[in-house]
Amino acid sequence: MTVATSEMNSLQWTHRYAKLGLPFVTTWQGTPLSDVHWVAQNHSLLQKLGLDESFWATEGVLEALSGNQILNGMQPHTSVYSGHQFGVWAGQLGDGRALWLGESRIGHAHWEWQLKGAGKTPYSRMGDGRAVLRSSIREYLCSEAMHGLGIPTTRALCITGSPDAVLRESVETAAVVTRIAPSFLRFGHFEHFAALGQDDKVKQLADFAIEHYFADLKDQTDAWRGNIYAAFLHQVVRSTAQLMAKWQAVGFCHGVMNTDNMSVLGLTLDYGPFQFLDGFDHNHICNHSDHQGRYSYANQPKIGYWNLFCLAQALWGLIKEEDLAMQALEPYQTLFPEALDEQMRRKLGLTDIQHGDRQLATDVLACLSKERVDFTIFWRRLSVCVKDFSNHSTPMQAWQLVLDLFLDAQPIEQWLDTYTHRLSSQNLQAAALLMLQNNPKFVLRNHLGEEAIQKAKTGDFFEIDTLLHLLHSPYDEHSGYDRYANFPPSWASSIEISCSS
Ligand code: AMP
Ligand code: MG
């Protein structure tokens, strides 16, 4: 591996996490891939990082973002973490295929850069350290789709590809995604050192996180009898509750909510067998390897809490006082439902809070569930109906687009009656605006990702760009692209998404 002489435009590297050194991070290098090429480039994220378009063509950049080369300023390394997988302690896990390039700074913002699939690391265990083109496209598009939806997530800057073979269920080709986030710290990073009985290392990590990502906490410790670690845990509880509510509200299923896939910043992290719901089913399981349905759509909020409990255990040696640990954790039981109520109110276009709103949301989901009505289409049509409500002479005419989605009209008509009554106290235009900003027209359905993947396998990457464009602003109408907002085709239900990536 060579060090290129070219500068990466105006990037300033800071490397705060890397400076922790061993045993948190190990200096490492990628294993080169042959004949690398660009698959996808995210122009708007590039801009956010303070770089201009000339970046992509800068000498050494393609190679560096494939793990083949180190550019001036980068300090590649990998980190160690453990975790609970499917409810069972799994011991040491990663980074099995993530190579951190370092942290860049623009203004006050710091961004970690990480390659996924750049080859084996000291933590690869039996794995090959690679990622395939298929899963890399899914991760790239979904990171950006979540960002477009306003849901906290790690970002994806680009994908590079190589003809090198990677064996999964069949032989596929290699790809590398460059992921970007303020931090990739996981619950599992803390669990790792706690499980080794190294509370001094847990403390070092927690102090690092608090200093760099939770600096405001230092002024808020009075409520925690000066115990900053309880305050830290509570902050993660809050952001996780918010994240779970946002996932549920757009019908996002993560699929592998192991504690090593949970971000302490409350970001959506590690896109594997995820899925946006098509027909609504509370018990939907998107991961075909999840036979018990541990990570079903309905279970996600509970699993979020279970995972927070694991983090609390890891921090126990620092918090030390049981009542404070519980005071940090237990509010999840109200924070999550309150956050979900807020999301559902927005979906329903309600600008005030009234008794009965939670029931209204529960009841409509029951109607959807009974007939497996398409989740995204239902909410978008409901929003459009509210927008055009006053153009119709009777309420039932106004709701026709929604009614068309149901075979048995009676339950939904009854619900629409109650909803119409509830809306009567609202300004309809304000309600419609709120709804159109919270009920996306475009989500990354499995079949859309699959179409982009199939084309990419033939060397045609255009569909990835089209999807990125739509998913970056999923609440906009994007006239001419209605096909992408349509019902899934019948073959979509036969797509099987496992952990294999
Ligand atoms: P995941 O289910 O993708 O979150 O991965 C669980 C763990 O397995 C993480 O520590 C990954 O780094 C590791 N892992 C997954 N795939 C590979 C691979 N192909 N090579 C090495 N490690 C891997
Ligand atoms: Mg993972």
XYZ file of N, CA and C and ligand atoms in Angstrom, residues 81 186 260-261 270, ligand 2:
16
model
N -15.203 -4.156 19.404
C -16.441 -4.133 20.193
C -16.989 -5.539 20.331
N -20.694 2.277 19.348
C -21.841 1.385 19.524
C -22.003 1.021 20.998
N -24.549 -4.655 19.186
C -23.407 -4.132 18.434
C -23.858 -3.287 17.241
N -25.162 -3.298 16.961
C -25.666 -2.468 15.864
C -26.415 -1.244 16.382
N -25.716 0.186 10.637
C -25.548 -1.160 10.073
C -26.797 -1.648 9.353
Mg -23.065 -4.878 12.638
